[in-house]
Tab-separated table of C-alpha atoms in Angstrom:
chain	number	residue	atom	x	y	z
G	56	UNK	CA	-62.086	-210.494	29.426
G	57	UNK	CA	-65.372	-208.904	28.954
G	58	UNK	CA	-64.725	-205.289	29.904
G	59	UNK	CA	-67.849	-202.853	29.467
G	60	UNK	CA	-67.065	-199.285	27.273
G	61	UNK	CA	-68.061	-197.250	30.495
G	62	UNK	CA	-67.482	-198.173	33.671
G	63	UNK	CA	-68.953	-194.879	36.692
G	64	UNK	CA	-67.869	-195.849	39.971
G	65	UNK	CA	-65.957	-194.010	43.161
G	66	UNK	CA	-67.037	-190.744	41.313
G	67	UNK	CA	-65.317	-190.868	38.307
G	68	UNK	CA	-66.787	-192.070	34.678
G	69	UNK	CA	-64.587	-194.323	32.508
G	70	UNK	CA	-65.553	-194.146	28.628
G	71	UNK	CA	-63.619	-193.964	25.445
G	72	UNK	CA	-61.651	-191.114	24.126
G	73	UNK	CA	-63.350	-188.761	21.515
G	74	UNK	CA	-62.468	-186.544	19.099
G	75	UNK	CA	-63.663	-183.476	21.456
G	76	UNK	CA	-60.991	-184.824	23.736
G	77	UNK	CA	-57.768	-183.769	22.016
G	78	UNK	CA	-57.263	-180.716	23.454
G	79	UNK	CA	-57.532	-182.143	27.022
G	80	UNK	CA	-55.258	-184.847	26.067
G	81	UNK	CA	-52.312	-182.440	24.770
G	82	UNK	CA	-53.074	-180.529	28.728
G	83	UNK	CA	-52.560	-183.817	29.868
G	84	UNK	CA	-49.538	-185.458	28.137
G	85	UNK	CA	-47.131	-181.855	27.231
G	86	UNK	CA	-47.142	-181.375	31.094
G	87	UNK	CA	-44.022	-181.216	32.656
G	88	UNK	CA	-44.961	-184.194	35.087
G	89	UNK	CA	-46.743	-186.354	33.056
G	90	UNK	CA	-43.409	-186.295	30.446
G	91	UNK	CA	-41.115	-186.872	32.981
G	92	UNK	CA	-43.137	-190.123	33.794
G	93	UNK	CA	-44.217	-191.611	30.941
G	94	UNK	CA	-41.203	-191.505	28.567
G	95	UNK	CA	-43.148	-193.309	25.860
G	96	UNK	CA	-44.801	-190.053	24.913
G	97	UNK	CA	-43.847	-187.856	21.794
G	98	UNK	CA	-41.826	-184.291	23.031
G	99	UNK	CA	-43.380	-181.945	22.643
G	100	UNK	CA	-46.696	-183.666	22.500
G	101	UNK	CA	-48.931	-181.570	20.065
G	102	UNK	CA	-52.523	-181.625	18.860
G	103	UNK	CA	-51.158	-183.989	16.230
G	104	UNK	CA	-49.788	-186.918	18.416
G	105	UNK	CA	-53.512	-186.380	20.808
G	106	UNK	CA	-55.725	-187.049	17.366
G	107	UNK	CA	-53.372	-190.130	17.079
G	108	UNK	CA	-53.866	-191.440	20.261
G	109	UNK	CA	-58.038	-190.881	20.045
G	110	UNK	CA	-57.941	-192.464	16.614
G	111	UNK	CA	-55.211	-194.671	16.648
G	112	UNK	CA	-53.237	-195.656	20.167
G	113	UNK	CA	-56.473	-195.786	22.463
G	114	UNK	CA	-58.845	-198.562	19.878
G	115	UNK	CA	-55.369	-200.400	19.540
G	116	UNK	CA	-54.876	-201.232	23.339
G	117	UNK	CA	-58.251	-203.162	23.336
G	118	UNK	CA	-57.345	-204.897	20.096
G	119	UNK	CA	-54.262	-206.206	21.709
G	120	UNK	CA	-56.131	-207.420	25.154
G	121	UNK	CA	-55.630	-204.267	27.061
G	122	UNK	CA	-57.716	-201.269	27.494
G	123	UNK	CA	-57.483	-197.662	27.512
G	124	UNK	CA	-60.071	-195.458	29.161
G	125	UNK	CA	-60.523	-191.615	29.536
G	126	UNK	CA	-61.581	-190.579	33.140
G	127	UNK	CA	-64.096	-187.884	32.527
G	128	UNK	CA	-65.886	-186.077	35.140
G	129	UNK	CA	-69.662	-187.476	35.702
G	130	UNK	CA	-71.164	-184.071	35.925
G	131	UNK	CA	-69.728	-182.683	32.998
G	132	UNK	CA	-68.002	-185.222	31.041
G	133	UNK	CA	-64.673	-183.424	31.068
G	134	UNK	CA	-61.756	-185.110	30.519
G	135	UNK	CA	-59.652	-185.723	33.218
G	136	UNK	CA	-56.782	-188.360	32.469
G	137	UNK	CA	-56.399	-191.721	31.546
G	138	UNK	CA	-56.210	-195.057	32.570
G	139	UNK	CA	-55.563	-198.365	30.925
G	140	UNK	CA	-54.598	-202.083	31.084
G	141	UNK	CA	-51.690	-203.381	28.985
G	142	UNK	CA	-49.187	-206.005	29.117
G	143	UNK	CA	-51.046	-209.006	29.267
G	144	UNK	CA	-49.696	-212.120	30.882
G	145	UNK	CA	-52.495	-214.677	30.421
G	146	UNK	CA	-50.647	-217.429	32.291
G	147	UNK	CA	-50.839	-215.505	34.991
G	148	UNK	CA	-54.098	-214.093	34.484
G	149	UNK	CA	-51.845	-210.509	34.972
G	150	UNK	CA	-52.364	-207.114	33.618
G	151	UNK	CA	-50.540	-203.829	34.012
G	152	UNK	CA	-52.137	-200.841	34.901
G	153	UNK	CA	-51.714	-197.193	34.471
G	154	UNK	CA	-52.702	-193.681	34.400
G	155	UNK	CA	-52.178	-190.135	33.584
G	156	UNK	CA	-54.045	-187.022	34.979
G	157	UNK	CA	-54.723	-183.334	33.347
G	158	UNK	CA	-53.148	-180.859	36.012
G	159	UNK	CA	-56.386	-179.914	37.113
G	160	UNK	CA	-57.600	-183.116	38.298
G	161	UNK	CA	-54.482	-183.742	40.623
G	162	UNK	CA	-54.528	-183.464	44.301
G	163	UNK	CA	-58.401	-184.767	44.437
G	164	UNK	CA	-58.217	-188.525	44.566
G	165	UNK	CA	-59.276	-188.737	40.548
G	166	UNK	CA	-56.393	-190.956	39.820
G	167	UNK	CA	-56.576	-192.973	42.908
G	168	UNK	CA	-60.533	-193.194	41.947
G	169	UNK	CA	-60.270	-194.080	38.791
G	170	UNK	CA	-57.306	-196.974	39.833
G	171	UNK	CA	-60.271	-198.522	41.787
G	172	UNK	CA	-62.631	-198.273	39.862
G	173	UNK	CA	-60.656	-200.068	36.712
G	174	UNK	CA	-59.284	-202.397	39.159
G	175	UNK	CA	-62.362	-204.007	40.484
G	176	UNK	CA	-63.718	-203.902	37.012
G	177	UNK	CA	-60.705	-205.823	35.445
G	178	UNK	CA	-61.168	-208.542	38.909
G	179	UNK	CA	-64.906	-208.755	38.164
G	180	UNK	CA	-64.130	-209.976	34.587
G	181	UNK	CA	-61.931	-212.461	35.837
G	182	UNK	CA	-58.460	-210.660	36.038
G	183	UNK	CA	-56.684	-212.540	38.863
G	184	UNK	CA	-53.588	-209.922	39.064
G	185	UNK	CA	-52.524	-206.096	38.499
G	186	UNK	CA	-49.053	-204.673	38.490
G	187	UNK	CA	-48.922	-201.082	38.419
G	188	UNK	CA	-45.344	-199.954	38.241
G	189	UNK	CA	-43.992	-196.679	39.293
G	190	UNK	CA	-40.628	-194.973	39.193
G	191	UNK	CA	-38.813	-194.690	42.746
G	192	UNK	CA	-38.820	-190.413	42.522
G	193	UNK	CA	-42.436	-191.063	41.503
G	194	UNK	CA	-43.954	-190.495	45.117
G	195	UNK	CA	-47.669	-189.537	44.208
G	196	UNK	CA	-47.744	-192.151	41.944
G	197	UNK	CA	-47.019	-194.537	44.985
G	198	UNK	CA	-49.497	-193.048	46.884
G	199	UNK	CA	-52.347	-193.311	44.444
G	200	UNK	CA	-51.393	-197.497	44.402
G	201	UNK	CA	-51.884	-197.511	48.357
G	202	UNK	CA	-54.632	-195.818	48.226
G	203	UNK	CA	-56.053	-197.958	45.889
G	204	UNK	CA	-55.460	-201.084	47.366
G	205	UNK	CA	-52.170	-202.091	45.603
G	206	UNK	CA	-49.307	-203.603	47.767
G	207	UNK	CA	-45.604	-202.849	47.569
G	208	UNK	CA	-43.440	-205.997	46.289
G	209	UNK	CA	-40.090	-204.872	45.428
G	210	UNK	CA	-37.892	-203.550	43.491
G	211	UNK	CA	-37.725	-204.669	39.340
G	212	UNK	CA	-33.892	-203.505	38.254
G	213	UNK	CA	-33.648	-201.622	34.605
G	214	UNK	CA	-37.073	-202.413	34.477
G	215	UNK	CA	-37.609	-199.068	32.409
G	216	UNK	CA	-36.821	-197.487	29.899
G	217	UNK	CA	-35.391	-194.084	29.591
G	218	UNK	CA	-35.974	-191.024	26.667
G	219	UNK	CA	-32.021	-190.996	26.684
G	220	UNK	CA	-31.984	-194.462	25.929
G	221	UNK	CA	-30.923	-195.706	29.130
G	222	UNK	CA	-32.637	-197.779	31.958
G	223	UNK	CA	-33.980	-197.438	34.894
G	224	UNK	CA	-35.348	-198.969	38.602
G	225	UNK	CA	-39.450	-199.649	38.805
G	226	UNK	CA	-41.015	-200.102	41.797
G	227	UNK	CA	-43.794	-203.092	41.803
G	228	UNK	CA	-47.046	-202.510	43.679
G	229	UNK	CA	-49.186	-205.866	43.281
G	230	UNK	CA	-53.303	-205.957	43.508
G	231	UNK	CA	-54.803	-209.835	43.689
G	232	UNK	CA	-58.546	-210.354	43.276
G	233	UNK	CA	-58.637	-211.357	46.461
G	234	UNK	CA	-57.363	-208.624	48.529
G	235	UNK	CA	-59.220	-205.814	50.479
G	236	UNK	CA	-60.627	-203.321	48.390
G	237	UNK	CA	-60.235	-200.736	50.789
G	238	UNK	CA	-56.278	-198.173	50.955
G	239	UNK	CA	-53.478	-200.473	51.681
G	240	UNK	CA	-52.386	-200.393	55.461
G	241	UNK	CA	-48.998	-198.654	55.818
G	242	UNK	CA	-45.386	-199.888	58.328
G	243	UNK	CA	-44.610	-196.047	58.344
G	244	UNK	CA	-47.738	-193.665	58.347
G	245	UNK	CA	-47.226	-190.142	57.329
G	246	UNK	CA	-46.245	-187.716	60.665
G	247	UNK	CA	-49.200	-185.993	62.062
G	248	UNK	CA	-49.767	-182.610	60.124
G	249	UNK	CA	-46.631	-183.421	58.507
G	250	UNK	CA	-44.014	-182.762	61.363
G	251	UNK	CA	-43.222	-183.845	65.359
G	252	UNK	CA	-42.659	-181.238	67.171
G	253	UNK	CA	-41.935	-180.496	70.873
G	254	UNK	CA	-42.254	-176.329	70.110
G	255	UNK	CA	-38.541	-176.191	70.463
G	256	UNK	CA	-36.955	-178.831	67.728
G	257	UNK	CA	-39.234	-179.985	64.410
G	258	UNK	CA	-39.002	-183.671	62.585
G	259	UNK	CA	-40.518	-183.544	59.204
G	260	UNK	CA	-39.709	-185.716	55.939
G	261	UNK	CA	-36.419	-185.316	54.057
G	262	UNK	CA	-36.735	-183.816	50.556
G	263	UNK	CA	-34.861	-183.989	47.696
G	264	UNK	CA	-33.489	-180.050	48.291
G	265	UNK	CA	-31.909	-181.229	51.956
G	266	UNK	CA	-29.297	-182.635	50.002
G	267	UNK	CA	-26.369	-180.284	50.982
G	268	UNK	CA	-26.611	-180.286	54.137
G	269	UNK	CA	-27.133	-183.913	54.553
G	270	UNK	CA	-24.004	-184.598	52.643
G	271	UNK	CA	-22.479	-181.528	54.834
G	272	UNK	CA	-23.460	-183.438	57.980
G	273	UNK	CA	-22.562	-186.932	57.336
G	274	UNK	CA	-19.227	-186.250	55.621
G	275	UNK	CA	-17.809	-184.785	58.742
G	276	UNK	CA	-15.200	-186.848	60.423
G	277	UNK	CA	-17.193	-187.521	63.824
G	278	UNK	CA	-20.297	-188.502	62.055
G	279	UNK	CA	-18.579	-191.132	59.524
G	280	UNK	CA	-16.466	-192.461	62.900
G	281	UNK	CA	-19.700	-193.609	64.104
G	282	UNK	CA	-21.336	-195.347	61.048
G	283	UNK	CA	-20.365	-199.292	59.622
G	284	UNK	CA	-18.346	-199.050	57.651
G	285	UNK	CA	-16.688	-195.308	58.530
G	286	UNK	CA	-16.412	-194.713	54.580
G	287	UNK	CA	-17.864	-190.751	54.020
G	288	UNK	CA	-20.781	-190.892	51.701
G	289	UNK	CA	-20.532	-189.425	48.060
G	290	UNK	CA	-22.476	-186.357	47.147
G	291	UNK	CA	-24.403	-188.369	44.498
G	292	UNK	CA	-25.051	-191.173	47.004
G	293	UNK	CA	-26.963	-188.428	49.204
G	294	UNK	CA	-28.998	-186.692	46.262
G	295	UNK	CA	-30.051	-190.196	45.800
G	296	UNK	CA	-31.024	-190.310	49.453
G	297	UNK	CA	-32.774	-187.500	49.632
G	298	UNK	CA	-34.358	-187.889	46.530
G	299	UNK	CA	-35.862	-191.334	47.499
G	300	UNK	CA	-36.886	-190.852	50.802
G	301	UNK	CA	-40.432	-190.352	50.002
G	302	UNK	CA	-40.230	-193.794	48.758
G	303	UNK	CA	-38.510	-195.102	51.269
G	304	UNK	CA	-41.041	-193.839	53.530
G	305	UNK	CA	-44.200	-195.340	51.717
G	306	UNK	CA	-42.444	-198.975	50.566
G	307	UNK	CA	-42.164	-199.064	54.738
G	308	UNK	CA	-38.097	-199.497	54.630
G	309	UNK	CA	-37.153	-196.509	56.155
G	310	UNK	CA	-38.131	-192.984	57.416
G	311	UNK	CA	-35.777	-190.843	56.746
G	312	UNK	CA	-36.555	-186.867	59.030
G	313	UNK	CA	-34.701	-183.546	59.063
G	314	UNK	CA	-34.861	-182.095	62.330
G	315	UNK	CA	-35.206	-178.423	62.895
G	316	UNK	CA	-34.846	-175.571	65.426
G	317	UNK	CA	-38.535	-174.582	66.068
G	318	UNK	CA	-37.329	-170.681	67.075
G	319	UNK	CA	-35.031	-170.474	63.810
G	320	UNK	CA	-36.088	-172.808	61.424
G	321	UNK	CA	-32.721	-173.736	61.240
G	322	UNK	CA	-31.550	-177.280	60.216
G	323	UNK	CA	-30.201	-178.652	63.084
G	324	UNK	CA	-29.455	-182.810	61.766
G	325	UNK	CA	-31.404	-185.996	61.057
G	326	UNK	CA	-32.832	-188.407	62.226
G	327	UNK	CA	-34.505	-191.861	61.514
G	328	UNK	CA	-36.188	-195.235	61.619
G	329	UNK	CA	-36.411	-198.342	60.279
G	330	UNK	CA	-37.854	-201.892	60.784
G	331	UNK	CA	-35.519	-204.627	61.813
G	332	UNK	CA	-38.021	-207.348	61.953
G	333	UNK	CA	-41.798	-206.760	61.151
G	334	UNK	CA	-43.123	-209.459	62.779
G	335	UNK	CA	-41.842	-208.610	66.165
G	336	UNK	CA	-42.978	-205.541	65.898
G	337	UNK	CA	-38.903	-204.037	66.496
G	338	UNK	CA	-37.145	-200.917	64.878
G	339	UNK	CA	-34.350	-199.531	65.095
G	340	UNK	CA	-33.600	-195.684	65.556
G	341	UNK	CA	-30.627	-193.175	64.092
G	342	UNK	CA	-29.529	-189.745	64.542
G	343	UNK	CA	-26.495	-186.836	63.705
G	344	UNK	CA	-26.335	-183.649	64.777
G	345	UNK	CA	-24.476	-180.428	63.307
G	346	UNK	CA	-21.529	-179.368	65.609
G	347	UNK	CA	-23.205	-175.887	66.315
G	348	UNK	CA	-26.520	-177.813	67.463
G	349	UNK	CA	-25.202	-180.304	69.922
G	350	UNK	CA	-24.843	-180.244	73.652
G	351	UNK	CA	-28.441	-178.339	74.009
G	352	UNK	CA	-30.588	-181.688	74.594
G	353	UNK	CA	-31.857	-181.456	71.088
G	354	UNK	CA	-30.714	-185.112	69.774
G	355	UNK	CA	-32.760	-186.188	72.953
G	356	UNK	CA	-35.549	-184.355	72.283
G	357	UNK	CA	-35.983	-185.545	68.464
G	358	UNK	CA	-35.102	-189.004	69.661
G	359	UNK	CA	-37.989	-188.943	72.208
G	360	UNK	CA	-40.510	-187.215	69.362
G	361	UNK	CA	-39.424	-190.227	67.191
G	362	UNK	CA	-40.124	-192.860	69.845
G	363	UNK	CA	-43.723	-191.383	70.793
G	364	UNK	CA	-44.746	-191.763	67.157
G	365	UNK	CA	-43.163	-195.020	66.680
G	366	UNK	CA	-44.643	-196.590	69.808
G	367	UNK	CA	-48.314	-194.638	68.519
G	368	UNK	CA	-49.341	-194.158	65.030
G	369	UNK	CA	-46.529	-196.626	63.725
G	370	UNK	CA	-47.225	-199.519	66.097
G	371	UNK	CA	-44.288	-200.410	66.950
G	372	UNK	CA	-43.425	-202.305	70.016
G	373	UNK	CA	-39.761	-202.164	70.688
G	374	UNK	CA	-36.900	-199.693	69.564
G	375	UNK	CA	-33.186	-200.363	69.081
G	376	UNK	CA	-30.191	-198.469	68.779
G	377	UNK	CA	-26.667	-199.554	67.938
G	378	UNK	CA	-23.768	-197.567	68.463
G	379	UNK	CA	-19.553	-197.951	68.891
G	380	UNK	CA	-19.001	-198.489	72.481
G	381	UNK	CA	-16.755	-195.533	72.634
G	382	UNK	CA	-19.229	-193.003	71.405
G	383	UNK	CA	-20.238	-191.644	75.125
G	384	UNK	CA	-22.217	-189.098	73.627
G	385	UNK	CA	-24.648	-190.802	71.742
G	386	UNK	CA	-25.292	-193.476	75.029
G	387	UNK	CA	-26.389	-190.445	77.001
G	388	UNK	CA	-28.667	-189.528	74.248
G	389	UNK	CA	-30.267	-192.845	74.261
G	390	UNK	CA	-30.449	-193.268	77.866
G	391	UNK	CA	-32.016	-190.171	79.014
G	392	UNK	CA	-35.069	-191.274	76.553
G	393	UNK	CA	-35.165	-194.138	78.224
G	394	UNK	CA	-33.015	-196.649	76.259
G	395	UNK	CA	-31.635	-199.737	78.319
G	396	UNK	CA	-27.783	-200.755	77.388
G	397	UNK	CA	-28.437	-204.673	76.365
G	398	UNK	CA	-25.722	-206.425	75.129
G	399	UNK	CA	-22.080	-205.985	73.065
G	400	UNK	CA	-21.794	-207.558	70.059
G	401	UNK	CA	-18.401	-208.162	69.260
G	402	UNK	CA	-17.499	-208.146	65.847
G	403	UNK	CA	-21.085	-207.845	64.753
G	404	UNK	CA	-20.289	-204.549	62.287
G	405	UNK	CA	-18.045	-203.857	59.159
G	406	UNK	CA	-14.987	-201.396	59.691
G	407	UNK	CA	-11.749	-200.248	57.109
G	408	UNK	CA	-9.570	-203.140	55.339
G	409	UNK	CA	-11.709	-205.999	56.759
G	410	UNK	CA	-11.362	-205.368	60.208
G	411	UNK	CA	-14.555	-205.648	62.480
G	412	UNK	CA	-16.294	-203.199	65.119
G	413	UNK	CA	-18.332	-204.481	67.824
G	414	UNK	CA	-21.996	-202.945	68.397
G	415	UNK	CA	-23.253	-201.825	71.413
G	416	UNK	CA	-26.719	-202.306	71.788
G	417	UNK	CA	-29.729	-200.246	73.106
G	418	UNK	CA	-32.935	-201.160	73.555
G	419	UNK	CA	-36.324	-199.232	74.246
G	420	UNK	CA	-40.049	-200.464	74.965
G	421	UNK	CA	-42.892	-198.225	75.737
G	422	UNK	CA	-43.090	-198.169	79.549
G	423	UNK	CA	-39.543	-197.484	79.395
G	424	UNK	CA	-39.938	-194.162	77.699
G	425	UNK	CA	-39.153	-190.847	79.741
């Protein structure tokens, strides 16, 4: 590859690190965030380890076919962050590439500029491929790859490595020469404003600090009764699930939504959606509700505010539901939003020691919606 030393493009200026740099580089790497992410970094990070990096680390990444660029700031030459290639896979014609960014420069696009900017760079000398990997809690870090072009691929197990030794999940996001250089389209666009709302219940995202009460909620008796298999969740499994469902959201698997009494702020359940088959354009919808909430029409009402935005800004063009045939409650749910009962599936779902459960079936399309 014949990469130049500075590369200004989308607003950003790559160049090499210098000396004047160090301090910038300690902001950068003894953050909180930026050590949590990159575990290859001395703790605590000092003045020492960023006169190493300048001198040392940075020249060394080109000598071993990578690169390593400072983002600076065109108007003043500021440092910014950092982003590099490394990991060379010449069969493939592959790279990896990542990035860190000064506190300062997050929240304006710098690392999602500076992804593009290295990106087309690394294509225009002949790079056919770029991996950038991310860790599944990491869900900024996703969102700089899709807005940068990069595609979601999967999952790579114990791909990582841990500061306690250990391993850990990455999350692959894939950029070909060939592809669109514009933000990767998205199965599950963010909510509008960040919520649905009907002024009297609220969906927004799940967080990672819903945990309780999501493990409150689906551990009760009635709401495990109605899941395949009806095993209660542990408390771990649920941090887990609330933890991820940022990236759930963005890899386009699931959205996960707590929903909320507008007049209280209250939690009053959850709620959510995920694809069943892309290519038909189908999903399929879920939903619990604390005892206190239910009989008031609100399970209705956040299963309608689902639909609209799945048959709008999501695209999609026909909803499911399954449920046990014997939970009454939930049909009337799903049928005063319009649902259709289809067909019973006998045997279709999982249950306790082996035995089976049939699925009752729901089905919604657009015109159908009330």
């Amino acid at each position: 590859m014949n990469l130049r030393p500075v590369v200004e493009t989308h607003g950003v200026r790559l160049r090499p690190f210098r000396a004047q740099d160090s301090a910038d580089v300690v902001d950068g790497c003894a953050d909180p965030l930026t050590q949590r992410f990159v575990s290859n970094l001395p703790t605590p990070y000092t003045e020492t380890d960023a006169r190493w990096w300048i001198d040392v680390g940075a020249p060394a990444a080109w000598t071993g076919g990578g690169t390593a660029y400072a983002v600076a700031d065109p108007a003043t030459d500021r440092l910014l962050g950092a982003v590099g290639l490394n990991n060379p896979v010449p069969a493939r014609g592959q790279l990896e590439i990542g990035y860190w960014m000064r506190p300062v420069a997050r929240g304006r696009g710098v690392a999602t500029a500076a992804t593009r900017a290295l990106s087309e760079h690394a294509f225009a000398a002949g790079t056919a491929r770029l991996e950038l990997l991310t860790e599944p809690e990491n869900g900024p870090s996703q969102r700089v790859a899709l807005a940068a072009g990069f595609r979601y691929e999967g999952l790579r197990r114990s791909a990582g490595a841990s500061r306690d030794g250990g391993r850990h999940d990455l999350l692959a996001w894939v950029r070909v020469a060939g592809d669109p250089s514009g933000p990767t389209a998205r199965l599950l666009p963010d909510l509008p404003g960040g919520v649905l709302t009907d002024e009297v219940v609220a969906l927004r995202p799940l967080a990672a600090d819903d945990a309780a009460l999501m493990y409150r909620l689906h551990s009760r008796p009635e709401v495990v009764a109605n899941q395949a298999p009806p095993v209660p969740p542990t408390r771990e499994a649920m941090e887990r699930r609330c933890r991820l469902a940022e990236s759930g959201w963005l890899t386009g698997d699931i959205a996960r939504l707590l929903i909320t009494d507008v007049a209280s702020g209250e939690p009053v359940g959850s709620c959510g959606l995920s694809y069943t088959d892309v290519a038909a354009g189908e999903a399929s919808v879920g939903y619990a509700l604390l005892p206190e909430w239910r009989g008031r029409g609100y399970a209705t009402r956040a299963v309608r505010l689902l639909a609209e935005w799945a048959f709008g800004a999501a695209g999609v063009a026909r909803l499911s539901a399954g449920t046990v045939p014997d939970n009454t409650a939930s049909h009337r749910v799903l049928e005063r939003v319009g649902f259709r009962r289809e067909a019973l599936q006998r045997g279709r779902l999982p249950g306790l020691a082996g035995a089976r459960l049939d699925d009752l079936t729901f089905a919604l399309l657009p015109a159908d919606l009330r």
